[in-house]
Amino acid sequence: MNLDKKNIQKLEALIADANKITLCTHQSPDADTIGSALALSNVLLQMGKQVKVVCPNTPPDFLDWMVGIDSILVHDKEGKEVYNAVVEADLLFAMDFNAPHRTANVEKAMLDSSAKKVLIDHHLFPEENYFDLMFSFPKKSSTCELLFEILDNSNFKKYLNVDIATNIFVGIMTDTGSFAYSCNEPSTFEIVAKLIRLGVNVKETHDIIFNNNTIERLRVLGLGINDKLKVFPDKKAAYISFSKEELSQFGDSEGLTEGIVNYGLSIKGICFAALLTEKGDKIKISFRSKKEFNVNAFARENFEGGGHFNAAGGKSFLSLKDTEKKLENLISNFKI
Ligand SMILES: [Mn+2]
């Protein structure tokens, strides 16, 4: 399983044979899953394919400028259309996730679909049995970087344009925290150089993502840092938690608390950070770490999640208080 010519030829053949192609993104979509899906959909549309991009839930507002975003079908709003788009497809793509259950409410459609399935992803442990063809590269900065490499080395190269390049750039930039982590390979920057040659404007794109906060996002960050941050210096750990009531004061829009987990990790000496948010009947948890602390394993073992070595997610069906207790208990046993 690697980016050899054979796999790229297989991909070219699968796409040539397909007419209806549906691209799936993961739950709580981020810029990497959306950027890669929209970039590939742009290529497929230029080829005259019938293309649909489906999302389990609404993409965050700060991505609403991305080219193609208005065409996305969101399961929370258009469940039937999403189900049909997945089941009736000849070819399905999993963009930036490793198993059907990562699409939550779209999982059933993915399991019901008899389409050929292709994985393009950088998460660990893909569900190999589900896919007909896999491009699984956990060492890549982002799915967007991987997708670019595939396109650039295939006969789809001729379709590359500034819109595709910008959507790909956004995924690489956000998955690396503006080129701060997961990007120690020269190839990431060689690809960025190619994206700039295709017309990406780095400053404009950075501004539109990072200097585009809503007041609510800043205020919830203020509450988080002022009142909600708990630090365990001896254990090199910190976390912030938000209850449903606290989030609803700020409108609880998609992406409201995006990135807040990183503030805990930005504290001197802290190697493990978590963000707990109460959503519906569960607690959603993000984990970040520095150095050798494996939050992918930590999330898998304790919070039904996973992800990457230094960035992962999980969930808990305990109350927020009990989830905090469980986390603090685990932290008390840290030997970082
Ligand atoms: Mn990603």
mmCIF file of C-alpha atoms and ligand atoms in Angstrom:
data_model
loop_
_atom_site.group_PDB
_atom_site.id
_atom_site.type_symbol
_atom_site.label_atom_id
_atom_site.label_comp_id
_atom_site.label_asym_id
_atom_site.label_seq_id
_atom_site.Cartn_x
_atom_site.Cartn_y
_atom_site.Cartn_z
ATOM 1 C CA MET A 1 0.000 0.000 0.000
ATOM 2 C CA ASN A 2 1.855 3.070 -1.188
ATOM 3 C CA LEU A 3 1.837 5.814 -3.704
ATOM 4 C CA ASP A 4 3.204 3.648 -6.463
ATOM 5 C CA LYS A 5 2.248 3.982 -10.074
ATOM 6 C CA LYS A 6 0.087 0.845 -9.911
ATOM 7 C CA ASN A 7 -2.258 2.247 -7.306
ATOM 8 C CA ILE A 8 -2.543 5.496 -9.184
ATOM 9 C CA GLN A 9 -3.386 3.564 -12.344
ATOM 10 C CA LYS A 10 -6.021 1.622 -10.403
ATOM 11 C CA LEU A 11 -7.496 4.905 -9.234
ATOM 12 C CA GLU A 12 -7.524 6.285 -12.778
ATOM 13 C CA ALA A 13 -9.321 3.149 -13.961
ATOM 14 C CA LEU A 14 -11.909 3.251 -11.155
ATOM 15 C CA ILE A 15 -12.688 6.880 -11.947
ATOM 16 C CA ALA A 16 -12.824 6.211 -15.700
ATOM 17 C CA ASP A 17 -15.375 3.432 -15.107
ATOM 18 C CA ALA A 18 -17.571 5.450 -12.747
ATOM 19 C CA ASN A 19 -20.216 7.970 -13.587
ATOM 20 C CA LYS A 20 -21.801 8.773 -10.240
ATOM 21 C CA ILE A 21 -19.091 9.588 -7.727
ATOM 22 C CA THR A 22 -19.727 10.568 -4.115
ATOM 23 C CA LEU A 23 -17.110 11.962 -1.771
ATOM 24 C CA CYS A 24 -17.670 11.486 1.960
ATOM 25 C CA THR A 25 -16.229 13.678 4.690
ATOM 26 C CA HIS A 26 -15.924 12.847 8.374
ATOM 27 C CA GLN A 27 -18.150 13.956 11.218
ATOM 28 C CA SER A 28 -17.462 17.449 12.599
ATOM 29 C CA PRO A 29 -15.821 18.287 9.280
ATOM 30 C CA ASP A 30 -12.590 20.272 9.314
ATOM 31 C CA ALA A 31 -10.707 22.036 6.542
ATOM 32 C CA ASP A 32 -8.716 18.925 5.596
ATOM 33 C CA THR A 33 -11.720 16.698 4.973
ATOM 34 C CA ILE A 34 -13.683 19.504 3.256
ATOM 35 C CA GLY A 35 -10.691 20.849 1.321
ATOM 36 C CA SER A 36 -9.674 17.447 -0.004
ATOM 37 C CA ALA A 37 -13.244 16.477 -0.927
ATOM 38 C CA LEU A 38 -13.907 19.770 -2.740
ATOM 39 C CA ALA A 39 -10.540 19.659 -4.505
ATOM 40 C CA LEU A 40 -11.129 16.148 -5.831
ATOM 41 C CA SER A 41 -14.733 16.969 -6.717
ATOM 42 C CA ASN A 42 -13.464 19.911 -8.801
ATOM 43 C CA VAL A 43 -11.274 17.511 -10.815
ATOM 44 C CA LEU A 44 -14.126 15.021 -11.276
ATOM 45 C CA LEU A 45 -16.577 17.745 -12.343
ATOM 46 C CA GLN A 46 -14.118 18.925 -14.991
ATOM 47 C CA MET A 47 -14.112 15.326 -16.266
ATOM 48 C CA GLY A 48 -17.894 15.477 -16.647
ATOM 49 C CA LYS A 49 -18.712 13.097 -13.778
ATOM 50 C CA GLN A 50 -21.836 13.397 -11.631
ATOM 51 C CA VAL A 51 -20.278 14.346 -8.337
ATOM 52 C CA LYS A 52 -21.711 14.780 -4.864
ATOM 53 C CA VAL A 53 -19.911 15.745 -1.672
ATOM 54 C CA VAL A 54 -21.640 14.652 1.532
ATOM 55 C CA CYS A 55 -21.054 15.759 5.117
ATOM 56 C CA PRO A 56 -22.556 14.257 8.282
ATOM 57 C CA ASN A 57 -23.055 17.726 9.767
ATOM 58 C CA THR A 58 -22.678 21.365 8.787
ATOM 59 C CA PRO A 59 -19.134 22.548 8.044
ATOM 60 C CA PRO A 60 -17.886 25.364 10.321
ATOM 61 C CA ASP A 61 -18.669 28.927 9.219
ATOM 62 C CA PHE A 62 -15.038 29.850 8.692
ATOM 63 C CA LEU A 63 -14.946 27.542 5.662
ATOM 64 C CA ASP A 64 -17.991 29.075 3.988
ATOM 65 C CA TRP A 65 -15.862 30.873 1.373
ATOM 66 C CA MET A 66 -14.282 27.697 -0.024
ATOM 67 C CA VAL A 67 -14.998 27.113 -3.709
ATOM 68 C CA GLY A 68 -17.674 24.419 -4.018
ATOM 69 C CA ILE A 69 -18.842 24.480 -0.405
ATOM 70 C CA ASP A 70 -22.413 25.445 -1.341
ATOM 71 C CA SER A 71 -22.831 22.196 -3.265
ATOM 72 C CA ILE A 72 -22.207 20.018 -0.192
ATOM 73 C CA LEU A 73 -25.108 17.876 1.013
ATOM 74 C CA VAL A 74 -25.377 17.839 4.803
ATOM 75 C CA HIS A 75 -26.962 14.791 6.432
ATOM 76 C CA ASP A 76 -28.374 16.764 9.358
ATOM 77 C CA LYS A 77 -30.403 18.841 6.874
ATOM 78 C CA GLU A 78 -30.834 16.554 3.859
ATOM 79 C CA GLY A 79 -30.603 13.036 5.206
ATOM 80 C CA LYS A 80 -32.474 11.354 2.352
ATOM 81 C CA GLU A 81 -30.422 13.066 -0.361
ATOM 82 C CA VAL A 82 -27.208 12.108 1.417
ATOM 83 C CA TYR A 83 -28.322 8.492 1.811
ATOM 84 C CA ASN A 84 -29.231 8.282 -1.880
ATOM 85 C CA ALA A 85 -26.016 9.983 -2.993
ATOM 86 C CA VAL A 86 -23.985 7.383 -1.102
ATOM 87 C CA VAL A 87 -26.047 4.300 -1.963
ATOM 88 C CA GLU A 88 -26.544 5.134 -5.633
ATOM 89 C CA ALA A 89 -22.909 6.012 -6.321
ATOM 90 C CA ASP A 90 -20.684 3.834 -8.528
ATOM 91 C CA LEU A 91 -17.634 5.042 -6.663
ATOM 92 C CA LEU A 92 -17.256 6.312 -3.102
ATOM 93 C CA PHE A 93 -14.350 8.212 -1.622
ATOM 94 C CA ALA A 94 -13.533 8.414 2.076
ATOM 95 C CA MET A 95 -11.624 11.656 2.440
ATOM 96 C CA ASP A 96 -9.605 12.128 5.618
ATOM 97 C CA PHE A 97 -11.111 9.342 7.706
ATOM 98 C CA ASN A 98 -10.287 5.681 8.133
ATOM 99 C CA ALA A 99 -13.572 3.817 8.710
ATOM 100 C CA PRO A 100 -17.282 4.248 7.909
ATOM 101 C CA HIS A 101 -18.216 4.807 11.572
ATOM 102 C CA ARG A 102 -16.271 8.089 11.488
ATOM 103 C CA THR A 103 -19.143 9.484 9.423
ATOM 104 C CA ALA A 104 -21.670 8.852 12.235
ATOM 105 C CA ASN A 105 -25.093 9.288 10.622
ATOM 106 C CA VAL A 106 -23.736 8.501 7.127
ATOM 107 C CA GLU A 107 -22.267 5.164 8.243
ATOM 108 C CA LYS A 108 -25.394 3.171 7.403
ATOM 109 C CA ALA A 109 -25.438 4.525 3.851
ATOM 110 C CA MET A 110 -21.740 3.713 3.455
ATOM 111 C CA LEU A 111 -22.354 0.138 4.619
ATOM 112 C CA ASP A 112 -25.430 -0.214 2.376
ATOM 113 C CA SER A 113 -23.592 1.080 -0.692
ATOM 114 C CA SER A 114 -22.335 -1.410 -3.244
ATOM 115 C CA ALA A 115 -20.091 1.218 -4.844
ATOM 116 C CA LYS A 116 -16.362 0.645 -5.179
ATOM 117 C CA LYS A 117 -14.672 2.346 -2.251
ATOM 118 C CA VAL A 118 -11.464 4.328 -2.191
ATOM 119 C CA LEU A 119 -9.719 5.636 0.903
ATOM 120 C CA ILE A 120 -7.540 8.743 0.792
ATOM 121 C CA ASP A 121 -6.436 9.424 4.341
ATOM 122 C CA HIS A 122 -3.652 9.972 6.857
ATOM 123 C CA HIS A 123 -5.183 8.467 10.030
ATOM 124 C CA LEU A 124 -3.750 5.343 11.620
ATOM 125 C CA PHE A 125 -5.395 1.917 11.311
ATOM 126 C CA PRO A 126 -7.711 2.125 8.288
ATOM 127 C CA GLU A 127 -10.536 -0.403 8.084
ATOM 128 C CA GLU A 128 -8.874 -2.378 5.299
ATOM 129 C CA ASN A 129 -11.735 -4.774 4.614
ATOM 130 C CA TYR A 130 -14.112 -2.017 3.652
ATOM 131 C CA PHE A 131 -12.040 -0.462 0.884
ATOM 132 C CA ASP A 132 -11.230 -1.617 -2.650
ATOM 133 C CA LEU A 133 -8.283 0.743 -2.930
ATOM 134 C CA MET A 134 -6.422 2.546 -0.171
ATOM 135 C CA PHE A 135 -4.098 5.501 -0.100
ATOM 136 C CA SER A 136 -3.341 5.416 3.629
ATOM 137 C CA PHE A 137 -0.342 7.500 4.677
ATOM 138 C CA PRO A 138 -0.314 8.300 8.403
ATOM 139 C CA LYS A 139 2.997 10.146 8.055
ATOM 140 C CA LYS A 140 1.546 12.774 5.707
ATOM 141 C CA SER A 141 0.717 16.173 7.193
ATOM 142 C CA SER A 142 -2.795 16.034 5.843
ATOM 143 C CA THR A 143 -5.117 14.296 3.433
ATOM 144 C CA CYS A 144 -4.888 17.410 1.269
ATOM 145 C CA GLU A 145 -1.119 16.952 0.888
ATOM 146 C CA LEU A 146 -1.637 13.293 0.009
ATOM 147 C CA LEU A 147 -4.366 14.128 -2.505
ATOM 148 C CA PHE A 148 -2.149 16.690 -4.191
ATOM 149 C CA GLU A 149 0.628 14.151 -4.520
ATOM 150 C CA ILE A 150 -1.802 11.681 -6.093
ATOM 151 C CA LEU A 151 -3.198 14.249 -8.529
ATOM 152 C CA ASP A 152 0.233 15.620 -9.407
ATOM 153 C CA ASN A 153 1.456 12.111 -10.275
ATOM 154 C CA SER A 154 -1.559 11.036 -12.298
ATOM 155 C CA ASN A 155 -3.244 11.914 -15.546
ATOM 156 C CA PHE A 156 -5.490 14.240 -13.497
ATOM 157 C CA LYS A 157 -2.607 16.719 -13.223
ATOM 158 C CA LYS A 158 -3.958 18.692 -16.160
ATOM 159 C CA TYR A 159 -7.074 19.610 -14.162
ATOM 160 C CA LEU A 160 -5.188 21.365 -11.356
ATOM 161 C CA ASN A 161 -6.190 25.013 -10.967
ATOM 162 C CA VAL A 162 -6.121 27.816 -8.414
ATOM 163 C CA ASP A 163 -9.393 26.753 -6.738
ATOM 164 C CA ILE A 164 -8.163 23.196 -6.245
ATOM 165 C CA ALA A 165 -4.796 24.483 -5.046
ATOM 166 C CA THR A 166 -6.408 26.845 -2.538
ATOM 167 C CA ASN A 167 -8.684 24.173 -1.086
ATOM 168 C CA ILE A 168 -5.688 21.856 -0.768
ATOM 169 C CA PHE A 169 -3.554 24.583 0.795
ATOM 170 C CA VAL A 170 -6.207 25.276 3.459
ATOM 171 C CA GLY A 171 -6.226 21.616 4.502
ATOM 172 C CA ILE A 172 -2.429 21.476 4.791
ATOM 173 C CA MET A 173 -2.237 24.815 6.624
ATOM 174 C CA THR A 174 -4.898 23.948 9.207
ATOM 175 C CA ASP A 175 -3.811 20.320 9.795
ATOM 176 C CA THR A 176 -0.287 21.555 10.543
ATOM 177 C CA GLY A 177 -1.366 24.498 12.741
ATOM 178 C CA SER A 178 0.021 26.953 10.156
ATOM 179 C CA PHE A 179 3.080 24.793 9.502
ATOM 180 C CA ALA A 180 3.941 24.312 13.166
ATOM 181 C CA TYR A 181 3.632 20.514 13.472
ATOM 182 C CA SER A 182 3.257 17.326 11.383
ATOM 183 C CA CYS A 183 5.255 19.027 8.640
ATOM 184 C CA ASN A 184 8.894 18.159 9.138
ATOM 185 C CA GLU A 185 9.177 16.585 5.716
ATOM 186 C CA PRO A 186 10.570 18.693 2.879
ATOM 187 C CA SER A 187 7.877 17.224 0.623
ATOM 188 C CA THR A 188 5.152 19.193 2.424
ATOM 189 C CA PHE A 189 6.878 22.454 1.539
ATOM 190 C CA GLU A 190 7.707 21.288 -1.972
ATOM 191 C CA ILE A 191 3.988 20.730 -2.475
ATOM 192 C CA VAL A 192 3.179 24.150 -0.999
ATOM 193 C CA ALA A 193 5.628 25.653 -3.499
ATOM 194 C CA LYS A 194 3.682 23.986 -6.305
ATOM 195 C CA LEU A 195 0.398 25.274 -4.841
ATOM 196 C CA ILE A 196 1.775 28.826 -4.832
ATOM 197 C CA ARG A 197 2.799 28.377 -8.473
ATOM 198 C CA LEU A 198 -0.814 27.395 -9.180
ATOM 199 C CA GLY A 199 -1.900 30.755 -7.745
ATOM 200 C CA VAL A 200 -2.477 30.275 -3.996
ATOM 201 C CA ASN A 201 -2.212 33.522 -2.051
ATOM 202 C CA VAL A 202 -0.737 32.504 1.305
ATOM 203 C CA LYS A 203 -1.467 35.679 3.269
ATOM 204 C CA GLU A 204 -5.018 36.093 2.002
ATOM 205 C CA THR A 205 -5.811 32.455 2.698
ATOM 206 C CA HIS A 206 -4.244 32.616 6.151
ATOM 207 C CA ASP A 207 -6.183 35.792 7.011
ATOM 208 C CA ILE A 208 -9.496 34.394 5.891
ATOM 209 C CA ILE A 209 -9.041 31.319 8.114
ATOM 210 C CA PHE A 210 -7.234 32.670 11.170
ATOM 211 C CA ASN A 211 -8.076 36.386 11.299
ATOM 212 C CA ASN A 212 -11.743 35.817 10.783
ATOM 213 C CA ASN A 213 -12.957 35.058 14.298
ATOM 214 C CA THR A 214 -16.500 35.741 15.372
ATOM 215 C CA ILE A 215 -16.889 37.679 18.615
ATOM 216 C CA GLU A 216 -18.488 34.553 20.084
ATOM 217 C CA ARG A 217 -15.366 32.510 19.346
ATOM 218 C CA LEU A 218 -13.158 35.034 21.112
ATOM 219 C CA ARG A 219 -15.519 35.315 24.078
ATOM 220 C CA VAL A 220 -15.793 31.552 24.556
ATOM 221 C CA LEU A 221 -11.988 31.393 24.390
ATOM 222 C CA GLY A 222 -11.871 34.106 27.080
ATOM 223 C CA LEU A 223 -14.207 32.146 29.316
ATOM 224 C CA GLY A 224 -12.188 29.004 28.690
ATOM 225 C CA ILE A 225 -8.855 30.526 29.612
ATOM 226 C CA ASN A 226 -10.103 32.698 32.490
ATOM 227 C CA ASP A 227 -12.504 30.396 34.286
ATOM 228 C CA LYS A 228 -12.421 26.915 32.842
ATOM 229 C CA LEU A 229 -8.773 26.002 32.392
ATOM 230 C CA LYS A 230 -7.457 23.443 34.856
ATOM 231 C CA VAL A 231 -3.703 22.913 34.976
ATOM 232 C CA PHE A 232 -1.826 20.018 36.566
ATOM 233 C CA PRO A 233 1.788 21.209 36.382
ATOM 234 C CA ASP A 234 3.251 18.096 38.065
ATOM 235 C CA LYS A 235 1.549 15.930 35.482
ATOM 236 C CA LYS A 236 2.309 18.322 32.586
ATOM 237 C CA ALA A 237 -1.390 18.277 31.756
ATOM 238 C CA ALA A 238 -4.152 20.843 31.270
ATOM 239 C CA TYR A 239 -7.749 20.782 30.152
ATOM 240 C CA ILE A 240 -10.714 23.044 29.499
ATOM 241 C CA SER A 241 -14.329 21.903 29.656
ATOM 242 C CA PHE A 242 -17.536 23.595 28.551
ATOM 243 C CA SER A 243 -21.049 22.610 29.577
ATOM 244 C CA LYS A 244 -24.019 22.815 27.212
ATOM 245 C CA GLU A 245 -25.241 25.913 29.067
ATOM 246 C CA GLU A 246 -21.895 27.665 28.739
ATOM 247 C CA LEU A 247 -21.737 26.953 25.009
ATOM 248 C CA SER A 248 -25.317 28.003 24.374
ATOM 249 C CA GLN A 249 -24.544 31.511 25.735
ATOM 250 C CA PHE A 250 -22.380 31.904 22.643
ATOM 251 C CA GLY A 251 -24.769 30.325 20.173
ATOM 252 C CA ASP A 252 -22.927 26.977 20.019
ATOM 253 C CA SER A 253 -22.369 27.248 16.257
ATOM 254 C CA GLU A 254 -20.219 24.696 14.395
ATOM 255 C CA GLY A 255 -16.558 25.425 14.989
ATOM 256 C CA LEU A 256 -17.233 27.651 18.030
ATOM 257 C CA THR A 257 -14.557 25.945 20.135
ATOM 258 C CA GLU A 258 -12.282 24.895 17.257
ATOM 259 C CA GLY A 259 -8.630 25.303 18.193
ATOM 260 C CA ILE A 260 -9.191 26.096 21.878
ATOM 261 C CA VAL A 261 -7.555 22.806 22.903
ATOM 262 C CA ASN A 262 -4.251 24.178 21.612
ATOM 263 C CA TYR A 263 -4.152 26.948 24.239
ATOM 264 C CA GLY A 264 -3.727 24.381 27.020
ATOM 265 C CA LEU A 265 -0.835 22.882 25.110
ATOM 266 C CA SER A 266 0.735 26.308 24.593
ATOM 267 C CA ILE A 267 1.516 26.576 28.336
ATOM 268 C CA LYS A 268 5.204 26.174 29.179
ATOM 269 C CA GLY A 269 5.911 22.653 30.390
ATOM 270 C CA ILE A 270 2.517 21.205 29.421
ATOM 271 C CA CYS A 271 2.672 18.095 27.220
ATOM 272 C CA PHE A 272 -0.962 16.954 27.293
ATOM 273 C CA ALA A 273 -4.073 19.067 26.719
ATOM 274 C CA ALA A 274 -7.750 18.237 26.391
ATOM 275 C CA LEU A 275 -10.937 20.092 25.548
ATOM 276 C CA LEU A 276 -14.284 18.696 26.722
ATOM 277 C CA THR A 277 -17.502 20.005 25.193
ATOM 278 C CA GLU A 278 -20.962 18.826 26.143
ATOM 279 C CA LYS A 279 -22.935 18.123 22.955
ATOM 280 C CA GLY A 280 -26.396 16.560 23.114
ATOM 281 C CA ASP A 281 -26.154 13.373 25.171
ATOM 282 C CA LYS A 282 -22.389 13.051 24.995
ATOM 283 C CA ILE A 283 -19.141 14.760 25.790
ATOM 284 C CA LYS A 284 -16.904 15.412 22.812
ATOM 285 C CA ILE A 285 -13.205 15.446 23.650
ATOM 286 C CA SER A 286 -10.171 16.714 21.742
ATOM 287 C CA PHE A 287 -6.653 15.766 22.767
ATOM 288 C CA ARG A 288 -3.331 17.336 21.854
ATOM 289 C CA SER A 289 0.159 16.461 22.997
ATOM 290 C CA LYS A 290 3.787 17.383 22.648
ATOM 291 C CA LYS A 291 6.663 15.015 22.107
ATOM 292 C CA GLU A 292 6.252 11.353 22.981
ATOM 293 C CA PHE A 293 2.803 11.357 24.587
ATOM 294 C CA ASN A 294 0.613 9.237 22.324
ATOM 295 C CA VAL A 295 -2.889 10.734 22.458
ATOM 296 C CA ASN A 296 -4.067 8.395 19.710
ATOM 297 C CA ALA A 297 -3.554 5.439 22.074
ATOM 298 C CA PHE A 298 -4.884 7.413 25.042
ATOM 299 C CA ALA A 299 -8.105 8.304 23.202
ATOM 300 C CA ARG A 300 -8.570 4.736 21.943
ATOM 301 C CA GLU A 301 -8.041 3.153 25.341
ATOM 302 C CA ASN A 302 -10.123 5.537 27.405
ATOM 303 C CA PHE A 303 -12.558 7.542 25.295
ATOM 304 C CA GLU A 304 -13.702 5.477 22.285
ATOM 305 C CA GLY A 305 -11.653 7.594 19.917
ATOM 306 C CA GLY A 306 -8.361 7.892 18.108
ATOM 307 C CA GLY A 307 -6.643 9.976 15.482
ATOM 308 C CA HIS A 308 -2.992 10.861 15.302
ATOM 309 C CA PHE A 309 -0.036 10.508 17.660
ATOM 310 C CA ASN A 310 -0.163 14.156 18.795
ATOM 311 C CA ALA A 311 -3.777 15.047 17.956
ATOM 312 C CA ALA A 312 -6.812 12.875 18.575
ATOM 313 C CA GLY A 313 -10.456 12.916 19.551
ATOM 314 C CA GLY A 314 -12.806 10.859 21.669
ATOM 315 C CA LYS A 315 -16.160 10.839 23.381
ATOM 316 C CA SER A 316 -17.816 9.977 26.660
ATOM 317 C CA PHE A 317 -21.397 9.153 27.553
ATOM 318 C CA LEU A 318 -20.862 9.938 31.243
ATOM 319 C CA SER A 319 -22.013 13.312 32.574
ATOM 320 C CA LEU A 320 -19.627 16.209 32.096
ATOM 321 C CA LYS A 321 -18.708 16.083 35.807
ATOM 322 C CA ASP A 322 -18.018 12.346 35.703
ATOM 323 C CA THR A 323 -16.045 12.683 32.473
ATOM 324 C CA GLU A 324 -13.900 15.353 34.137
ATOM 325 C CA LYS A 325 -13.409 13.032 37.113
ATOM 326 C CA LYS A 326 -12.405 10.160 34.853
ATOM 327 C CA LEU A 327 -9.951 12.378 32.982
ATOM 328 C CA GLU A 328 -8.453 13.800 36.189
ATOM 329 C CA ASN A 329 -8.065 10.299 37.518
ATOM 330 C CA LEU A 330 -6.176 9.273 34.384
ATOM 331 C CA ILE A 331 -4.065 12.446 34.592
ATOM 332 C CA SER A 332 -3.156 11.644 38.218
ATOM 333 C CA ASN A 333 -1.493 8.473 36.929
ATOM 334 C CA PHE A 334 0.525 10.251 34.223
ATOM 335 C CA LYS A 335 4.258 9.735 34.272
ATOM 336 C CA ILE A 336 5.213 12.140 31.504
HETATM 337 MN MN MN B 1 -6.615 15.511 8.295
#
